[in-house]
Amino acid sequence: MATTTTQLLSTVTHRDTLPEGYARPESDRPRLAEVATDSNIPLIDLASPDKPRVIAEIALACRTYGFFQVTNHGIAEELLEKVMAVALEFFRLPPEEKEKLYSDEPSEKIRLSTSFNVKKETVHNWRDYLRLHCHPLEEFVPEWPSNPAQFK
């Protein structure tokens, strides 16, 4: 499903103002002066031999913060740098090339999209993303449980 390239933020030329549909009304914007800062972002060591504890820490971090940071994930820095370089290269492709992968259909195996729900949102979120469905995680890290229910 193709779309006009104007829907993809990575095709927008530099602007001094937000494109229409991306500016939230003042009443819906975060009040940054009221935001509490927290320097205790959960830090989870994936190399810990105590796997049940790691799972519990992930579950707690998800319930409490909604996110966490990991250390000792086993992904080489060189690989991370290559992934970032390829991503940058992809998002710098000409709009007509990127548009070939554009889809709002969540079941697509490979899709480029923007925002969270373009069809239903009244104000869009400022993001483009490329989603690649790949092999299940358990094929790569078999020692980790793959039952998402245990993270609730």
PDB file of C-alpha atoms in Angstrom:
ATOM      1  CA  MET A   1       0.000   0.000   0.000  1.00  0.00           C
ATOM      2  CA  ALA A   2       1.713   3.141  -1.175  1.00  0.00           C
ATOM      3  CA  THR A   3       1.213   6.573   0.236  1.00  0.00           C
ATOM      4  CA  THR A   4       2.323  10.032  -0.609  1.00  0.00           C
ATOM      5  CA  THR A   5       5.841  10.611   0.587  1.00  0.00           C
ATOM      6  CA  THR A   6       4.681  13.623   2.582  1.00  0.00           C
ATOM      7  CA  GLN A   7       3.346  11.245   5.234  1.00  0.00           C
ATOM      8  CA  LEU A   8       6.873  10.043   5.989  1.00  0.00           C
ATOM      9  CA  LEU A   9       8.837  12.443   8.153  1.00  0.00           C
ATOM     10  CA  SER A  10      12.146  11.156   6.841  1.00  0.00           C
ATOM     11  CA  THR A  11      11.230  12.637   3.451  1.00  0.00           C
ATOM     12  CA  VAL A  12      10.422  16.104   4.786  1.00  0.00           C
ATOM     13  CA  THR A  13      12.934  18.789   3.976  1.00  0.00           C
ATOM     14  CA  HIS A  14      14.168  20.975   6.819  1.00  0.00           C
ATOM     15  CA  ARG A  15      11.416  23.197   8.174  1.00  0.00           C
ATOM     16  CA  ASP A  16      11.155  25.966  10.688  1.00  0.00           C
ATOM     17  CA  THR A  17       7.701  24.800  11.799  1.00  0.00           C
ATOM     18  CA  LEU A  18       6.031  21.438  12.376  1.00  0.00           C
ATOM     19  CA  PRO A  19       4.056  19.949   9.498  1.00  0.00           C
ATOM     20  CA  GLU A  20       0.285  20.225   9.874  1.00  0.00           C
ATOM     21  CA  GLY A  21      -1.110  17.435  12.031  1.00  0.00           C
ATOM     22  CA  TYR A  22       1.939  17.165  14.313  1.00  0.00           C
ATOM     23  CA  ALA A  23       1.390  20.110  16.660  1.00  0.00           C
ATOM     24  CA  ARG A  24      -0.573  19.246  19.796  1.00  0.00           C
ATOM     25  CA  PRO A  25      -2.871  21.826  21.329  1.00  0.00           C
ATOM     26  CA  GLU A  26      -1.206  23.607  24.250  1.00  0.00           C
ATOM     27  CA  SER A  27      -3.576  21.876  26.694  1.00  0.00           C
ATOM     28  CA  ASP A  28      -2.380  18.415  25.511  1.00  0.00           C
ATOM     29  CA  ARG A  29       1.332  19.138  25.735  1.00  0.00           C
ATOM     30  CA  PRO A  30       3.468  17.844  28.612  1.00  0.00           C
ATOM     31  CA  ARG A  31       4.036  20.400  31.350  1.00  0.00           C
ATOM     32  CA  LEU A  32       7.777  19.941  31.637  1.00  0.00           C
ATOM     33  CA  ALA A  33       8.023  22.094  34.744  1.00  0.00           C
ATOM     34  CA  GLU A  34       5.894  19.460  36.512  1.00  0.00           C
ATOM     35  CA  VAL A  35       7.904  16.443  35.340  1.00  0.00           C
ATOM     36  CA  ALA A  36       9.869  14.745  38.080  1.00  0.00           C
ATOM     37  CA  THR A  37      13.343  13.606  37.139  1.00  0.00           C
ATOM     38  CA  ASP A  38      14.621  10.255  38.273  1.00  0.00           C
ATOM     39  CA  SER A  39      18.246   9.221  37.996  1.00  0.00           C
ATOM     40  CA  ASN A  40      17.345   5.669  39.038  1.00  0.00           C
ATOM     41  CA  ILE A  41      16.392   4.272  35.644  1.00  0.00           C
ATOM     42  CA  PRO A  42      16.376   0.488  36.085  1.00  0.00           C
ATOM     43  CA  LEU A  43      19.680  -1.006  34.955  1.00  0.00           C
ATOM     44  CA  ILE A  44      19.495  -4.729  34.266  1.00  0.00           C
ATOM     45  CA  ASP A  45      22.575  -6.920  33.881  1.00  0.00           C
ATOM     46  CA  LEU A  46      21.722  -9.640  31.367  1.00  0.00           C
ATOM     47  CA  ALA A  47      24.936 -11.509  32.193  1.00  0.00           C
ATOM     48  CA  SER A  48      23.742 -12.245  35.713  1.00  0.00           C
ATOM     49  CA  PRO A  49      23.704 -15.990  36.418  1.00  0.00           C
ATOM     50  CA  ASP A  50      20.501 -15.511  38.456  1.00  0.00           C
ATOM     51  CA  LYS A  51      18.003 -15.644  35.542  1.00  0.00           C
ATOM     52  CA  PRO A  52      14.858 -15.659  37.734  1.00  0.00           C
ATOM     53  CA  ARG A  53      16.096 -12.470  39.402  1.00  0.00           C
ATOM     54  CA  VAL A  54      16.761 -10.842  36.019  1.00  0.00           C
ATOM     55  CA  ILE A  55      13.255 -11.768  34.872  1.00  0.00           C
ATOM     56  CA  ALA A  56      11.798 -10.315  38.069  1.00  0.00           C
ATOM     57  CA  GLU A  57      13.829  -7.105  37.599  1.00  0.00           C
ATOM     58  CA  ILE A  58      12.554  -6.760  34.016  1.00  0.00           C
ATOM     59  CA  ALA A  59       8.963  -7.312  35.141  1.00  0.00           C
ATOM     60  CA  LEU A  60       9.302  -4.745  37.944  1.00  0.00           C
ATOM     61  CA  ALA A  61      10.936  -2.202  35.640  1.00  0.00           C
ATOM     62  CA  CYS A  62       8.149  -2.638  33.077  1.00  0.00           C
ATOM     63  CA  ARG A  63       5.437  -2.212  35.709  1.00  0.00           C
ATOM     64  CA  THR A  64       7.137   0.681  37.492  1.00  0.00           C
ATOM     65  CA  TYR A  65       8.850   2.655  34.717  1.00  0.00           C
ATOM     66  CA  GLY A  66       7.692   1.168  31.432  1.00  0.00           C
ATOM     67  CA  PHE A  67      11.298   0.857  30.258  1.00  0.00           C
ATOM     68  CA  PHE A  68      14.793  -0.112  31.422  1.00  0.00           C
ATOM     69  CA  GLN A  69      18.408  -0.108  30.335  1.00  0.00           C
ATOM     70  CA  VAL A  70      20.449  -3.275  29.904  1.00  0.00           C
ATOM     71  CA  THR A  71      24.134  -4.012  30.329  1.00  0.00           C
ATOM     72  CA  ASN A  72      26.125  -7.035  29.215  1.00  0.00           C
ATOM     73  CA  HIS A  73      23.633  -7.857  26.462  1.00  0.00           C
ATOM     74  CA  GLY A  74      26.296  -9.629  24.433  1.00  0.00           C
ATOM     75  CA  ILE A  75      25.837  -7.547  21.288  1.00  0.00           C
ATOM     76  CA  ALA A  76      29.194  -6.364  20.002  1.00  0.00           C
ATOM     77  CA  GLU A  77      29.663  -2.593  19.781  1.00  0.00           C
ATOM     78  CA  GLU A  78      30.822  -3.038  16.182  1.00  0.00           C
ATOM     79  CA  LEU A  79      27.530  -4.722  15.264  1.00  0.00           C
ATOM     80  CA  LEU A  80      25.507  -1.961  16.944  1.00  0.00           C
ATOM     81  CA  GLU A  81      27.449   0.648  14.972  1.00  0.00           C
ATOM     82  CA  LYS A  82      26.805  -1.250  11.712  1.00  0.00           C
ATOM     83  CA  VAL A  83      23.076  -1.493  12.454  1.00  0.00           C
ATOM     84  CA  MET A  84      22.909   2.249  13.100  1.00  0.00           C
ATOM     85  CA  ALA A  85      24.838   2.968   9.884  1.00  0.00           C
ATOM     86  CA  VAL A  86      22.489   0.779   7.821  1.00  0.00           C
ATOM     87  CA  ALA A  87      19.442   2.422   9.430  1.00  0.00           C
ATOM     88  CA  LEU A  88      20.808   5.872   8.619  1.00  0.00           C
ATOM     89  CA  GLU A  89      21.523   4.755   5.060  1.00  0.00           C
ATOM     90  CA  PHE A  90      17.965   3.428   4.698  1.00  0.00           C
ATOM     91  CA  PHE A  91      16.304   6.605   5.968  1.00  0.00           C
ATOM     92  CA  ARG A  92      18.446   8.667   3.574  1.00  0.00           C
ATOM     93  CA  LEU A  93      17.127   6.743   0.559  1.00  0.00           C
ATOM     94  CA  PRO A  94      15.086   8.722  -1.968  1.00  0.00           C
ATOM     95  CA  PRO A  95      11.399   8.995  -0.997  1.00  0.00           C
ATOM     96  CA  GLU A  96      10.257   6.841  -3.910  1.00  0.00           C
ATOM     97  CA  GLU A  97      12.465   3.976  -2.689  1.00  0.00           C
ATOM     98  CA  LYS A  98      11.217   4.167   0.893  1.00  0.00           C
ATOM     99  CA  GLU A  99       7.627   4.470  -0.268  1.00  0.00           C
ATOM    100  CA  LYS A 100       7.829   0.924  -1.694  1.00  0.00           C
ATOM    101  CA  LEU A 101       7.900  -0.391   1.881  1.00  0.00           C
ATOM    102  CA  TYR A 102       5.286   1.969   3.332  1.00  0.00           C
ATOM    103  CA  SER A 103       2.268   0.299   4.923  1.00  0.00           C
ATOM    104  CA  ASP A 104      -0.212   0.932   7.718  1.00  0.00           C
ATOM    105  CA  GLU A 105      -0.990  -2.792   7.863  1.00  0.00           C
ATOM    106  CA  PRO A 106       0.489  -4.272  11.084  1.00  0.00           C
ATOM    107  CA  SER A 107       0.632  -7.815   9.691  1.00  0.00           C
ATOM    108  CA  GLU A 108       3.163  -6.900   6.985  1.00  0.00           C
ATOM    109  CA  LYS A 109       6.482  -8.714   7.552  1.00  0.00           C
ATOM    110  CA  ILE A 110       8.490  -5.657   6.493  1.00  0.00           C
ATOM    111  CA  ARG A 111       6.949  -2.224   6.664  1.00  0.00           C
ATOM    112  CA  LEU A 112       7.840   1.400   6.892  1.00  0.00           C
ATOM    113  CA  SER A 113       5.358   3.563   8.722  1.00  0.00           C
ATOM    114  CA  THR A 114       5.043   6.726  10.735  1.00  0.00           C
ATOM    115  CA  SER A 115       3.458   7.778  13.999  1.00  0.00           C
ATOM    116  CA  PHE A 116       1.444   5.205  15.993  1.00  0.00           C
ATOM    117  CA  ASN A 117      -1.912   4.987  14.235  1.00  0.00           C
ATOM    118  CA  VAL A 118      -2.031   7.355  11.299  1.00  0.00           C
ATOM    119  CA  LYS A 119      -5.600   6.400  10.413  1.00  0.00           C
ATOM    120  CA  LYS A 120      -7.062   7.148  13.865  1.00  0.00           C
ATOM    121  CA  GLU A 121      -4.837   9.850  15.381  1.00  0.00           C
ATOM    122  CA  THR A 122      -5.926  13.457  15.333  1.00  0.00           C
ATOM    123  CA  VAL A 123      -2.357  14.563  16.112  1.00  0.00           C
ATOM    124  CA  HIS A 124       0.533  12.428  14.863  1.00  0.00           C
ATOM    125  CA  ASN A 125       3.705  11.506  16.713  1.00  0.00           C
ATOM    126  CA  TRP A 126       7.010  12.604  15.203  1.00  0.00           C
ATOM    127  CA  ARG A 127       8.607   9.357  14.096  1.00  0.00           C
ATOM    128  CA  ASP A 128       9.170   7.066  11.134  1.00  0.00           C
ATOM    129  CA  TYR A 129      10.057   3.450  11.697  1.00  0.00           C
ATOM    130  CA  LEU A 130      11.021   0.367   9.740  1.00  0.00           C
ATOM    131  CA  ARG A 131       9.637  -2.806  11.267  1.00  0.00           C
ATOM    132  CA  LEU A 132      11.209  -6.138  10.372  1.00  0.00           C
ATOM    133  CA  HIS A 133       9.602  -9.284  11.712  1.00  0.00           C
ATOM    134  CA  CYS A 134      12.355 -11.815  12.234  1.00  0.00           C
ATOM    135  CA  HIS A 135      13.063 -15.156  13.855  1.00  0.00           C
ATOM    136  CA  PRO A 136      11.619 -15.627  17.321  1.00  0.00           C
ATOM    137  CA  LEU A 137      13.955 -14.473  20.040  1.00  0.00           C
ATOM    138  CA  GLU A 138      14.131 -17.929  21.615  1.00  0.00           C
ATOM    139  CA  GLU A 139      15.985 -19.238  18.548  1.00  0.00           C
ATOM    140  CA  PHE A 140      18.852 -16.881  19.395  1.00  0.00           C
ATOM    141  CA  VAL A 141      18.839 -16.982  23.202  1.00  0.00           C
ATOM    142  CA  PRO A 142      17.372 -20.385  24.138  1.00  0.00           C
ATOM    143  CA  GLU A 143      18.285 -20.079  27.828  1.00  0.00           C
ATOM    144  CA  TRP A 144      15.710 -17.278  28.245  1.00  0.00           C
ATOM    145  CA  PRO A 145      12.039 -18.154  28.728  1.00  0.00           C
ATOM    146  CA  SER A 146       9.839 -17.019  25.850  1.00  0.00           C
ATOM    147  CA  ASN A 147       6.504 -16.918  27.657  1.00  0.00           C
ATOM    148  CA  PRO A 148       5.444 -13.248  27.697  1.00  0.00           C
ATOM    149  CA  ALA A 149       2.806 -13.987  30.358  1.00  0.00           C
ATOM    150  CA  GLN A 150       5.484 -14.293  33.020  1.00  0.00           C
ATOM    151  CA  PHE A 151       6.420 -10.605  32.568  1.00  0.00           C
ATOM    152  CA  LYS A 152       2.988  -9.424  33.743  1.00  0.00           C
TER     153      LYS A 152
END
